[in-house]
C-alpha cells in the first residue's frame, strides 16, 4: 500500500511540476499511439466496410483469419517489422529502425485487424437496417461504404478506442523496433518496463498511474461524445 | 410552398410478363402478367400474404424473379432504371443525420447537390421547420413524410410506395395521400400498395388485386369497387377473410 501511495504522490509531483522527461514520454506515447490508430482506421474501416457489405467465396475464411489476427502477439509483430526495417531487410534503406516511425508501423500492424474486425461487425449490423434502402437508391459500393462509416461514426469511435487501448498499452513490439532510447523512442510502457527492471518501482508505478489516467481520460471523452450523439439521436 | 425547384419527370409504364417468384417449394407469385399505364395511381391491393410487397420489390429490382420479365418504359429492368424510380418503404429507413442531410444524401449520391431542391422537397412535405433536427427524433408521420421528400427530390419517373401510411394517424395519412395525389397529377407514375379499402378508393385510378400470389383482377378503380369481377376481390371488399 505504501508503494502505491508513494507512486501516486510521485505521479502527482511529476505531473504538477510538468516534469520535462514525463511530458516528453507522454507526448511520444500519444503521438505514436494516436498516429497508429489514425492509420489503422484509414486502412481498417474501409476494409471492415468492404467485408460487411460484400459476399464472396471464402468470405468466412477471410473473417476467421481477420478475427484471429486480433490476437497477434506484439513481440512477433515487432520481430517481423524489425526484420523488414533492419539494415539487411528489404526496407532497411528507409533508415526507420529505432525511430518513432518504426513504432507507429508496428502498432498499426497490431491494431488494424482489431479496427477492421470490430468495425466489420458494427457496419454489418447497420447494413442490415440500410441494405434495402441503399439498393433502392442504387448506390455504388463505395457510396454504401462511405455512408455506413459516416452513420456508424459514433459506434466506430469505440472501435478506435479499442485500438488505442491496445496500442498505448503495448510494450513488446515498440521495445523491439524502437529500442527504448531515451529522448528518442522511450514511451510510457517501455519506460515502465525499464524502471521496473532497475528496481525503481515507485517511478514505474507513477508512470503506470499516469498511463491509466490517460486511458481513462480518452475513454471518458469518447463516452461523452457518444452520449451527446445518443441524445441527439445520431448514434 | 417553394416548390419551383422541384420538377417532375413524365411517368414510366410498367409491363410484367409471367412474373413468378418462389421460395423453395412455395410459389409466392405465380405467372403474373399485366401492363400499367405510364401515368396515374395504380393501387396494389390484396390480403396479407397476397404478394403485394414482393411484387413491388420485384418490379423495383430489390428481389430477383425466379421467372418472367419486367420492363419499364419498354426497357428491361436494370440498375439504371431503378435509379429513375423511388421506393418508399412501410417503415422509413432514415439515416442517422439531420432531416436536411437525409435529403442531401440522395442528391449527392446522384451527383447533383442542390440546396434549393432540398428545401423545396422539405417544404412540399411540410418539414421546412424541422430541417436541422435529427431525423430520428421526428414523429412517425414526419419520418414517413421525410422518406417521401427524399423519394421525390430525385424527380422519379415512377414512385413506388409500400403501405406508407400503415400505423400513421389520420392527419398524417391525409397529408401523405395529398402529396401522392399531387405527384400523380404532375405526371409521375404511382404504384401504391395498401390493404386499406378507403385509401384505395381515394387514390386509385386502377387497381391490381392479388390473391395468394396470383393476379385475381386488374381493373379501373370505379369498376373494381362497383362491380369486381373476381370472387376473391368481391369477398375482400365485403370484408370476408381471405387466406
Tab-separated table of C-alpha atoms in Angstrom:
chain	number	residue	atom	x	y	z
A	1	UNK	CA	0.000	0.000	0.000
A	2	UNK	CA	2.849	2.391	0.830
A	3	UNK	CA	4.354	1.696	-2.592
A	4	UNK	CA	1.052	2.676	-4.183
A	5	UNK	CA	0.652	5.889	-2.177
A	6	UNK	CA	4.279	6.732	-2.885
A	7	UNK	CA	3.642	6.104	-6.566
A	8	UNK	CA	0.540	8.267	-6.621
A	9	UNK	CA	2.361	11.006	-4.738
A	10	UNK	CA	5.293	10.800	-7.147
A	11	UNK	CA	2.950	10.764	-10.125
A	12	UNK	CA	1.218	13.891	-8.850
A	13	UNK	CA	4.567	15.572	-8.266
A	14	UNK	CA	5.740	14.686	-11.760
A	15	UNK	CA	2.526	15.918	-13.337
A	16	UNK	CA	2.135	19.077	-11.246
A	17	UNK	CA	5.754	20.126	-11.786
A	18	UNK	CA	5.403	19.434	-15.527
A	19	UNK	CA	8.414	17.149	-15.340
A	20	UNK	CA	10.047	17.538	-18.724
A	21	UNK	CA	11.013	13.864	-19.029
A	22	UNK	CA	7.482	12.779	-18.211
A	23	UNK	CA	5.938	15.237	-20.629
A	24	UNK	CA	8.296	14.043	-23.349
A	25	UNK	CA	7.453	10.388	-22.719
A	26	UNK	CA	3.714	11.021	-22.534
A	27	UNK	CA	3.796	13.150	-25.664
A	28	UNK	CA	5.695	10.496	-27.608
A	29	UNK	CA	3.367	7.767	-26.357
A	30	UNK	CA	0.349	9.725	-27.508
A	31	UNK	CA	1.959	10.660	-30.800
A	32	UNK	CA	2.886	7.082	-31.616
A	33	UNK	CA	-0.379	5.501	-30.485
A	34	UNK	CA	-2.711	8.128	-31.949
A	35	UNK	CA	-0.829	8.026	-35.267
A	36	UNK	CA	-1.146	4.252	-35.286
A	37	UNK	CA	-4.859	4.494	-34.516
A	38	UNK	CA	-5.339	7.019	-37.304
A	39	UNK	CA	-3.500	4.841	-39.826
A	40	UNK	CA	-5.297	1.717	-38.626
A	41	UNK	CA	-8.642	3.484	-39.073
A	42	UNK	CA	-7.699	4.656	-42.563
A	43	UNK	CA	-6.942	1.056	-43.517
A	44	UNK	CA	-9.247	-0.900	-41.217
A	45	UNK	CA	-12.519	0.987	-41.600
A	46	UNK	CA	-12.769	0.649	-45.400
A	47	UNK	CA	-11.661	-2.970	-45.084
A	48	UNK	CA	-14.293	-3.595	-42.415
A	49	UNK	CA	-16.936	-1.859	-44.529
A	50	UNK	CA	-15.986	-3.866	-47.598
A	51	UNK	CA	-16.235	-7.128	-45.677
A	52	UNK	CA	-19.527	-6.006	-44.131
A	53	UNK	CA	-21.323	-5.467	-47.427
A	54	UNK	CA	-19.610	-7.884	-49.805
A	55	UNK	CA	-20.280	-11.564	-50.242
A	56	UNK	CA	-17.614	-13.610	-51.996
A	57	UNK	CA	-16.377	-17.190	-51.944
A	58	UNK	CA	-14.066	-17.670	-48.982
A	59	UNK	CA	-15.537	-14.766	-47.012
A	60	UNK	CA	-15.992	-16.955	-43.946
A	61	UNK	CA	-12.351	-17.977	-44.056
A	62	UNK	CA	-11.295	-14.341	-44.503
A	63	UNK	CA	-13.352	-13.288	-41.482
A	64	UNK	CA	-11.942	-16.100	-39.361
A	65	UNK	CA	-8.426	-15.120	-40.388
A	66	UNK	CA	-9.098	-11.449	-39.639
A	67	UNK	CA	-10.540	-12.293	-36.232
A	68	UNK	CA	-7.517	-14.454	-35.495
A	69	UNK	CA	-5.221	-11.540	-36.347
A	70	UNK	CA	-6.770	-9.581	-33.485
A	71	UNK	CA	-4.709	-11.734	-31.184
A	72	UNK	CA	-1.392	-11.114	-32.938
A	73	UNK	CA	1.466	-11.404	-30.400
A	74	UNK	CA	3.163	-7.974	-30.206
A	75	UNK	CA	6.649	-9.405	-29.966
A	76	UNK	CA	6.105	-11.383	-33.161
A	77	UNK	CA	4.905	-8.248	-34.950
A	78	UNK	CA	7.877	-6.376	-33.514
A	79	UNK	CA	10.233	-9.045	-34.767
A	80	UNK	CA	8.708	-9.064	-38.264
A	81	UNK	CA	8.872	-5.272	-38.516
A	82	UNK	CA	12.415	-5.388	-37.149
A	83	UNK	CA	13.479	-7.879	-39.817
A	84	UNK	CA	11.997	-5.685	-42.541
A	85	UNK	CA	13.462	-2.416	-41.255
A	86	UNK	CA	16.906	-3.663	-40.201
A	87	UNK	CA	19.782	-2.768	-42.469
A	88	UNK	CA	19.742	-6.203	-44.082
A	89	UNK	CA	15.957	-6.144	-44.501
A	90	UNK	CA	14.001	-5.184	-47.622
A	91	UNK	CA	13.065	-1.784	-46.164
A	92	UNK	CA	16.377	-1.161	-44.416
A	93	UNK	CA	17.236	1.634	-46.845
A	94	UNK	CA	14.497	3.757	-45.267
A	95	UNK	CA	16.517	4.002	-42.043
A	96	UNK	CA	13.418	3.769	-39.875
A	97	UNK	CA	14.586	1.249	-37.279
A	98	UNK	CA	14.746	2.709	-33.771
A	99	UNK	CA	12.610	5.677	-34.717
A	100	UNK	CA	9.050	6.607	-33.707
A	101	UNK	CA	8.027	5.830	-37.303
A	102	UNK	CA	9.016	2.187	-36.804
A	103	UNK	CA	6.965	2.103	-33.610
A	104	UNK	CA	3.978	3.560	-35.440
A	105	UNK	CA	4.306	0.920	-38.166
A	106	UNK	CA	4.420	-1.901	-35.624
A	107	UNK	CA	1.439	-0.601	-33.689
A	108	UNK	CA	-0.517	-0.015	-36.897
A	109	UNK	CA	0.019	-3.648	-37.896
A	110	UNK	CA	-1.110	-4.741	-34.451
A	111	UNK	CA	-4.320	-2.763	-34.287
A	112	UNK	CA	-5.503	-2.685	-37.909
A	113	UNK	CA	-7.046	-6.178	-37.590
A	114	UNK	CA	-8.813	-5.033	-34.416
A	115	UNK	CA	-10.271	-1.990	-36.156
A	116	UNK	CA	-11.204	-3.969	-39.276
A	117	UNK	CA	-12.794	-6.912	-37.453
A	118	UNK	CA	-14.760	-4.855	-34.930
A	119	UNK	CA	-15.875	-2.288	-37.498
A	120	UNK	CA	-16.976	-5.100	-39.811
A	121	UNK	CA	-19.384	-6.304	-37.158
A	122	UNK	CA	-20.693	-2.802	-36.386
A	123	UNK	CA	-21.139	-1.946	-40.066
A	124	UNK	CA	-22.718	-5.267	-40.964
A	125	UNK	CA	-25.358	-4.741	-38.284
A	126	UNK	CA	-26.073	-1.261	-39.612
A	127	UNK	CA	-26.136	-2.522	-43.183
A	128	UNK	CA	-28.864	-4.997	-42.273
A	129	UNK	CA	-31.017	-1.990	-41.485
A	130	UNK	CA	-29.992	0.106	-44.504
A	131	UNK	CA	-29.481	-2.538	-47.193
A	132	UNK	CA	-32.859	-2.358	-48.939
A	133	UNK	CA	-32.946	1.437	-48.844
A	134	UNK	CA	-29.435	1.679	-50.255
A	135	UNK	CA	-30.255	-0.795	-53.008
A	136	UNK	CA	-33.327	1.244	-53.798
A	137	UNK	CA	-31.078	4.306	-54.026
A	138	UNK	CA	-28.898	2.241	-56.402
A	139	UNK	CA	-25.772	3.323	-54.525
A	140	UNK	CA	-22.369	2.160	-55.647
A	141	UNK	CA	-20.316	0.029	-53.306
A	142	UNK	CA	-18.070	2.986	-52.462
A	143	UNK	CA	-21.082	5.181	-51.688
A	144	UNK	CA	-22.529	2.465	-49.470
A	145	UNK	CA	-19.254	2.030	-47.592
A	146	UNK	CA	-18.848	5.773	-47.034
A	147	UNK	CA	-22.432	6.175	-45.862
A	148	UNK	CA	-22.178	3.262	-43.455
A	149	UNK	CA	-18.917	4.507	-41.962
A	150	UNK	CA	-20.324	8.011	-41.521
A	151	UNK	CA	-23.581	6.854	-39.971
A	152	UNK	CA	-21.796	4.463	-37.627
A	153	UNK	CA	-19.192	7.070	-36.685
A	154	UNK	CA	-20.092	7.179	-33.013
A	155	UNK	CA	-20.050	3.410	-32.668
A	156	UNK	CA	-16.780	3.335	-34.584
A	157	UNK	CA	-15.266	5.700	-32.034
A	158	UNK	CA	-15.489	2.823	-29.585
A	159	UNK	CA	-13.730	0.617	-32.121
A	160	UNK	CA	-10.961	3.200	-32.461
A	161	UNK	CA	-10.821	3.361	-28.693
A	162	UNK	CA	-10.257	-0.397	-28.512
A	163	UNK	CA	-7.393	0.063	-30.966
A	164	UNK	CA	-5.964	2.943	-28.949
A	165	UNK	CA	-6.171	0.884	-25.762
A	166	UNK	CA	-4.233	-1.917	-27.362
A	167	UNK	CA	-1.669	0.480	-28.859
A	168	UNK	CA	-0.957	2.620	-25.834
A	169	UNK	CA	-0.616	-0.409	-23.541
A	170	UNK	CA	1.615	-2.311	-25.936
A	171	UNK	CA	5.244	-2.830	-24.979
A	172	UNK	CA	6.776	-5.801	-26.834
A	173	UNK	CA	6.684	-4.513	-30.399
A	174	UNK	CA	7.720	-0.927	-29.651
A	175	UNK	CA	10.545	-2.181	-27.466
A	176	UNK	CA	11.940	-4.275	-30.320
A	177	UNK	CA	11.604	-1.751	-33.145
A	178	UNK	CA	12.038	1.404	-31.052
A	179	UNK	CA	14.796	0.260	-28.801
A	180	UNK	CA	13.574	2.316	-25.796
A	181	UNK	CA	16.129	5.032	-26.493
A	182	UNK	CA	15.973	7.919	-24.031
A	183	UNK	CA	14.650	11.156	-25.574
A	184	UNK	CA	14.051	9.385	-28.859
A	185	UNK	CA	11.855	6.285	-28.664
A	186	UNK	CA	11.035	5.900	-24.974
A	187	UNK	CA	7.299	5.648	-24.400
A	188	UNK	CA	5.376	5.056	-21.208
A	189	UNK	CA	5.217	1.287	-21.404
A	190	UNK	CA	8.882	0.830	-22.251
A	191	UNK	CA	9.811	3.357	-19.562
A	192	UNK	CA	7.743	1.399	-17.023
A	193	UNK	CA	9.449	-1.833	-18.090
A	194	UNK	CA	12.861	-0.166	-17.773
A	195	UNK	CA	12.226	1.405	-14.355
A	196	UNK	CA	10.841	-1.896	-13.076
A	197	UNK	CA	13.951	-3.740	-14.217
A	198	UNK	CA	16.074	-1.098	-12.486
A	199	UNK	CA	14.151	-1.547	-9.252
A	200	UNK	CA	12.645	1.979	-9.436
A	201	UNK	CA	9.191	0.660	-8.583
A	202	UNK	CA	7.759	3.945	-7.363
A	203	UNK	CA	8.678	5.712	-10.588
A	204	UNK	CA	7.393	2.753	-12.616
A	205	UNK	CA	4.114	2.833	-10.762
A	206	UNK	CA	3.904	6.598	-11.081
A	207	UNK	CA	4.205	6.218	-14.828
A	208	UNK	CA	1.590	3.476	-14.634
A	209	UNK	CA	-0.780	5.799	-12.817
A	210	UNK	CA	-0.294	8.481	-15.462
A	211	UNK	CA	-0.901	5.873	-18.195
A	212	UNK	CA	-4.121	4.742	-16.566
A	213	UNK	CA	-5.336	8.302	-16.094
A	214	UNK	CA	-4.644	8.943	-19.782
A	215	UNK	CA	-6.566	5.829	-20.803
A	216	UNK	CA	-9.452	6.786	-18.528
A	217	UNK	CA	-9.448	10.324	-19.923
A	218	UNK	CA	-9.662	9.113	-23.510
A	219	UNK	CA	-12.417	6.663	-22.571
A	220	UNK	CA	-14.369	9.373	-20.776
A	221	UNK	CA	-14.036	11.718	-23.752
A	222	UNK	CA	-15.326	9.069	-26.165
A	223	UNK	CA	-18.146	8.157	-23.795
A	224	UNK	CA	-19.090	11.841	-23.610
A	225	UNK	CA	-19.164	12.165	-27.390
A	226	UNK	CA	-21.311	9.032	-27.723
A	227	UNK	CA	-23.718	10.147	-25.020
A	228	UNK	CA	-24.148	13.515	-26.728
A	229	UNK	CA	-24.746	11.803	-30.057
A	230	UNK	CA	-27.298	9.453	-28.493
A	231	UNK	CA	-29.176	12.413	-27.030
A	232	UNK	CA	-29.297	13.929	-30.489
A	233	UNK	CA	-30.440	10.596	-31.973
A	234	UNK	CA	-27.429	10.415	-34.257
A	235	UNK	CA	-25.909	7.345	-32.584
B	1	UNK	CA	-44.543	26.109	-50.631
B	2	UNK	CA	-41.335	26.827	-52.532
B	3	UNK	CA	-41.990	24.071	-54.994
B	4	UNK	CA	-40.446	25.683	-58.044
B	5	UNK	CA	-37.067	23.970	-57.624
B	6	UNK	CA	-38.710	20.562	-57.950
B	7	UNK	CA	-39.629	19.325	-61.381
B	8	UNK	CA	-41.490	16.193	-62.399
B	9	UNK	CA	-40.350	13.691	-64.928
B	10	UNK	CA	-43.010	12.074	-67.112
B	11	UNK	CA	-44.123	8.688	-65.844
B	12	UNK	CA	-42.915	5.268	-66.946
B	13	UNK	CA	-45.141	2.415	-67.993
B	14	UNK	CA	-44.619	-0.955	-66.321
B	15	UNK	CA	-45.020	-4.270	-68.046
B	16	UNK	CA	-44.542	-7.629	-66.372
B	17	UNK	CA	-44.834	-10.921	-68.155
B	18	UNK	CA	-45.211	-14.307	-66.442
B	19	UNK	CA	-43.631	-12.894	-63.309
B	20	UNK	CA	-43.074	-15.620	-60.740
B	21	UNK	CA	-41.196	-15.888	-57.506
B	22	UNK	CA	-40.640	-18.987	-55.434
B	23	UNK	CA	-39.144	-19.535	-52.003
B	24	UNK	CA	-38.150	-23.169	-52.026
B	25	UNK	CA	-41.239	-25.114	-52.957
B	26	UNK	CA	-43.563	-22.236	-52.110
B	27	UNK	CA	-44.854	-20.197	-55.020
B	28	UNK	CA	-45.156	-16.645	-53.685
B	29	UNK	CA	-46.033	-15.008	-57.008
B	30	UNK	CA	-47.348	-17.053	-59.874
B	31	UNK	CA	-47.077	-16.055	-63.535
B	32	UNK	CA	-48.359	-12.510	-63.231
B	33	UNK	CA	-48.729	-10.598	-66.473
B	34	UNK	CA	-50.003	-7.043	-66.726
B	35	UNK	CA	-49.248	-3.620	-68.186
B	36	UNK	CA	-49.609	-0.411	-66.197
B	37	UNK	CA	-50.110	2.925	-67.900
B	38	UNK	CA	-47.289	5.474	-67.640
B	39	UNK	CA	-49.380	7.851	-65.546
B	40	UNK	CA	-51.906	7.775	-62.743
B	41	UNK	CA	-52.105	5.899	-59.471
B	42	UNK	CA	-52.160	2.132	-59.581
B	43	UNK	CA	-53.098	0.637	-56.242
B	44	UNK	CA	-51.977	-2.885	-55.481
B	45	UNK	CA	-54.447	-4.493	-53.112
B	46	UNK	CA	-54.902	-7.852	-51.524
B	47	UNK	CA	-54.973	-9.547	-48.163
B	48	UNK	CA	-51.889	-10.177	-46.075
B	49	UNK	CA	-49.552	-12.609	-47.771
B	50	UNK	CA	-51.006	-11.995	-51.218
B	51	UNK	CA	-47.601	-10.934	-52.550
B	52	UNK	CA	-48.167	-7.154	-52.789
B	53	UNK	CA	-44.883	-6.065	-51.212
B	54	UNK	CA	-42.985	-8.796	-53.019
B	55	UNK	CA	-44.437	-7.585	-56.317
B	56	UNK	CA	-43.214	-4.074	-55.549
B	57	UNK	CA	-39.756	-5.311	-54.582
B	58	UNK	CA	-39.533	-7.342	-57.775
B	59	UNK	CA	-40.515	-4.536	-60.114
B	60	UNK	CA	-38.042	-2.212	-58.330
B	61	UNK	CA	-35.198	-4.705	-58.553
B	62	UNK	CA	-34.864	-5.413	-54.835
B	63	UNK	CA	-35.732	-9.057	-55.380
B	64	UNK	CA	-34.982	-11.314	-58.309
B	65	UNK	CA	-37.824	-13.162	-60.002
B	66	UNK	CA	-37.479	-16.881	-60.492
B	67	UNK	CA	-39.194	-16.465	-63.852
B	68	UNK	CA	-40.675	-13.780	-66.040
B	69	UNK	CA	-39.775	-10.360	-67.388
B	70	UNK	CA	-40.109	-6.852	-66.002
B	71	UNK	CA	-39.807	-3.805	-68.191
B	72	UNK	CA	-40.242	-0.121	-67.500
B	73	UNK	CA	-40.860	2.234	-70.378
B	74	UNK	CA	-40.176	-0.602	-72.785
B	75	UNK	CA	-36.722	-1.425	-71.387
B	76	UNK	CA	-35.868	-4.426	-69.247
B	77	UNK	CA	-35.349	-3.626	-65.571
B	78	UNK	CA	-31.764	-2.620	-64.813
B	79	UNK	CA	-29.915	-0.650	-62.106
B	80	UNK	CA	-30.127	2.389	-64.388
B	81	UNK	CA	-33.921	2.035	-64.428
B	82	UNK	CA	-34.053	1.546	-60.675
B	83	UNK	CA	-32.325	4.925	-60.343
B	84	UNK	CA	-35.212	6.518	-62.226
B	85	UNK	CA	-37.675	5.268	-59.617
B	86	UNK	CA	-38.092	5.844	-55.887
B	87	UNK	CA	-39.451	3.429	-53.338
B	88	UNK	CA	-40.942	4.459	-50.002
B	89	UNK	CA	-40.993	1.612	-47.505
B	90	UNK	CA	-43.637	0.912	-44.905
B	91	UNK	CA	-41.075	1.614	-42.179
B	92	UNK	CA	-38.967	4.566	-43.269
B	93	UNK	CA	-35.239	3.919	-43.145
B	94	UNK	CA	-33.714	7.224	-42.125
B	95	UNK	CA	-30.032	7.934	-41.896
B	96	UNK	CA	-28.562	8.983	-38.564
B	97	UNK	CA	-28.348	12.577	-39.678
B	98	UNK	CA	-30.419	15.723	-39.740
B	99	UNK	CA	-33.601	15.973	-41.785
B	100	UNK	CA	-31.865	18.148	-44.389
B	101	UNK	CA	-28.828	15.841	-44.512
B	102	UNK	CA	-31.103	12.894	-45.277
B	103	UNK	CA	-32.330	14.664	-48.404
B	104	UNK	CA	-28.868	15.974	-49.262
B	105	UNK	CA	-27.543	12.418	-49.112
B	106	UNK	CA	-29.539	11.134	-52.055
B	107	UNK	CA	-28.924	14.303	-54.063
B	108	UNK	CA	-25.174	13.948	-53.547
B	109	UNK	CA	-25.356	10.224	-54.332
B	110	UNK	CA	-26.907	11.187	-57.666
B	111	UNK	CA	-24.116	13.703	-58.175
B	112	UNK	CA	-26.220	16.842	-58.013
B	113	UNK	CA	-26.128	18.516	-54.607
B	114	UNK	CA	-28.806	21.189	-54.719
B	115	UNK	CA	-29.862	23.024	-51.527
B	116	UNK	CA	-32.731	24.790	-53.338
B	117	UNK	CA	-34.168	21.467	-54.450
B	118	UNK	CA	-33.727	20.019	-50.974
B	119	UNK	CA	-35.515	22.990	-49.396
B	120	UNK	CA	-38.322	22.696	-51.941
B	121	UNK	CA	-38.734	18.986	-51.200
B	122	UNK	CA	-38.892	19.627	-47.467
B	123	UNK	CA	-41.364	22.464	-47.972
B	124	UNK	CA	-43.527	20.210	-50.077
B	125	UNK	CA	-43.902	17.697	-47.247
B	126	UNK	CA	-44.183	20.380	-44.567
B	127	UNK	CA	-40.848	19.747	-42.887
B	128	UNK	CA	-39.035	23.039	-43.521
B	129	UNK	CA	-39.059	23.925	-39.843
B	130	UNK	CA	-37.511	20.578	-38.937
B	131	UNK	CA	-34.674	20.765	-41.471
B	132	UNK	CA	-31.895	20.860	-38.908
B	133	UNK	CA	-33.421	18.455	-36.404
B	134	UNK	CA	-32.200	14.871	-36.119
B	135	UNK	CA	-34.288	12.767	-38.483
B	136	UNK	CA	-34.791	10.006	-35.953
B	137	UNK	CA	-36.362	12.408	-33.481
B	138	UNK	CA	-39.299	13.038	-35.807
B	139	UNK	CA	-42.725	11.536	-35.194
B	140	UNK	CA	-43.779	8.525	-37.255
B	141	UNK	CA	-45.791	10.657	-39.654
B	142	UNK	CA	-42.976	13.158	-40.047
B	143	UNK	CA	-40.470	10.365	-40.673
B	144	UNK	CA	-42.647	8.984	-43.445
B	145	UNK	CA	-43.010	12.458	-44.955
B	146	UNK	CA	-39.235	12.814	-44.864
B	147	UNK	CA	-38.916	9.487	-46.665
B	148	UNK	CA	-41.362	10.845	-49.220
B	149	UNK	CA	-39.363	14.074	-49.613
B	150	UNK	CA	-36.227	12.021	-50.134
B	151	UNK	CA	-38.031	9.965	-52.756
B	152	UNK	CA	-39.452	12.982	-54.578
B	153	UNK	CA	-36.289	15.067	-54.618
B	154	UNK	CA	-34.752	12.737	-57.198
B	155	UNK	CA	-37.675	13.541	-59.531
B	156	UNK	CA	-38.522	9.884	-60.175
B	157	UNK	CA	-40.468	8.764	-63.188
B	158	UNK	CA	-42.177	6.155	-61.022
B	159	UNK	CA	-42.873	6.463	-57.319
B	160	UNK	CA	-43.472	3.158	-55.561
B	161	UNK	CA	-44.970	3.144	-52.084
B	162	UNK	CA	-45.281	0.081	-49.887
B	163	UNK	CA	-48.060	0.715	-47.360
B	164	UNK	CA	-46.552	4.087	-46.468
B	165	UNK	CA	-49.396	5.095	-44.174
B	166	UNK	CA	-49.752	1.906	-42.143
B	167	UNK	CA	-49.848	2.808	-38.454
B	168	UNK	CA	-49.969	6.568	-39.033
B	169	UNK	CA	-52.578	8.915	-37.579
B	170	UNK	CA	-55.382	10.155	-39.882
B	171	UNK	CA	-53.885	13.622	-40.335
B	172	UNK	CA	-50.567	12.164	-41.469
B	173	UNK	CA	-52.380	9.732	-43.751
B	174	UNK	CA	-54.304	12.527	-45.435
B	175	UNK	CA	-51.193	14.660	-45.815
B	176	UNK	CA	-49.296	11.819	-47.470
B	177	UNK	CA	-52.236	10.980	-49.702
B	178	UNK	CA	-52.426	14.626	-50.797
B	179	UNK	CA	-48.714	14.666	-51.689
B	180	UNK	CA	-49.081	11.395	-53.600
B	181	UNK	CA	-52.118	12.687	-55.487
B	182	UNK	CA	-50.305	15.948	-56.350
B	183	UNK	CA	-47.308	13.997	-57.576
B	184	UNK	CA	-49.511	11.807	-59.757
B	185	UNK	CA	-51.298	14.862	-61.109
B	186	UNK	CA	-47.964	16.188	-62.310
B	187	UNK	CA	-47.328	13.082	-64.389
B	188	UNK	CA	-45.307	10.755	-62.171
B	189	UNK	CA	-46.416	7.127	-62.243
B	190	UNK	CA	-47.521	5.971	-58.791
B	191	UNK	CA	-47.675	2.351	-57.682
B	192	UNK	CA	-49.187	2.259	-54.220
B	193	UNK	CA	-49.528	-0.851	-52.079
B	194	UNK	CA	-52.257	-0.802	-49.467
B	195	UNK	CA	-54.903	-3.025	-47.966
B	196	UNK	CA	-56.907	-0.029	-46.796
B	197	UNK	CA	-60.016	-0.048	-48.996
B	198	UNK	CA	-60.908	3.546	-48.131
B	199	UNK	CA	-57.468	4.744	-49.090
B	200	UNK	CA	-57.584	2.804	-52.335
B	201	UNK	CA	-60.937	4.411	-53.189
B	202	UNK	CA	-59.477	7.867	-52.547
B	203	UNK	CA	-56.305	7.371	-54.573
B	204	UNK	CA	-56.666	4.707	-57.223
B	205	UNK	CA	-57.058	5.203	-60.931
B	206	UNK	CA	-56.760	1.473	-61.406
B	207	UNK	CA	-56.452	-1.475	-59.040
B	208	UNK	CA	-54.347	-4.598	-59.202
B	209	UNK	CA	-55.808	-7.192	-56.868
B	210	UNK	CA	-53.542	-10.031	-55.822
B	211	UNK	CA	-54.657	-13.119	-54.023
B	212	UNK	CA	-52.430	-15.999	-52.933
B	213	UNK	CA	-49.677	-14.874	-55.269
B	214	UNK	CA	-51.920	-14.681	-58.305
B	215	UNK	CA	-53.383	-11.795	-60.219
B	216	UNK	CA	-57.058	-12.024	-59.364
B	217	UNK	CA	-58.126	-8.833	-61.075
B	218	UNK	CA	-56.792	-5.701	-62.750
B	219	UNK	CA	-59.472	-3.096	-63.407
B	220	UNK	CA	-60.126	0.628	-63.498
B	221	UNK	CA	-60.838	1.756	-59.935
B	222	UNK	CA	-64.501	2.620	-60.486
B	223	UNK	CA	-65.248	-0.780	-61.932
B	224	UNK	CA	-63.212	-2.593	-59.322
B	225	UNK	CA	-65.058	-1.019	-56.412
B	226	UNK	CA	-68.525	-1.035	-58.017
B	227	UNK	CA	-68.520	-4.405	-59.682
B	228	UNK	CA	-65.450	-6.519	-59.005
B	229	UNK	CA	-65.283	-9.443	-61.368
B	230	UNK	CA	-63.210	-11.866	-59.349
B	231	UNK	CA	-64.651	-13.805	-56.484
B	232	UNK	CA	-61.569	-13.028	-54.385
B	233	UNK	CA	-61.976	-9.260	-54.819
B	234	UNK	CA	-65.694	-9.461	-54.071
B	235	UNK	CA	-65.004	-11.357	-50.868
B	236	UNK	CA	-62.256	-8.913	-49.893
B	237	UNK	CA	-64.380	-5.823	-50.455
B	238	UNK	CA	-67.206	-7.403	-48.450
B	239	UNK	CA	-64.822	-7.904	-45.552
B	240	UNK	CA	-64.755	-11.658	-45.710
B	241	UNK	CA	-61.454	-13.113	-44.615
B	242	UNK	CA	-59.244	-14.460	-47.345
B	243	UNK	CA	-56.455	-16.867	-46.659
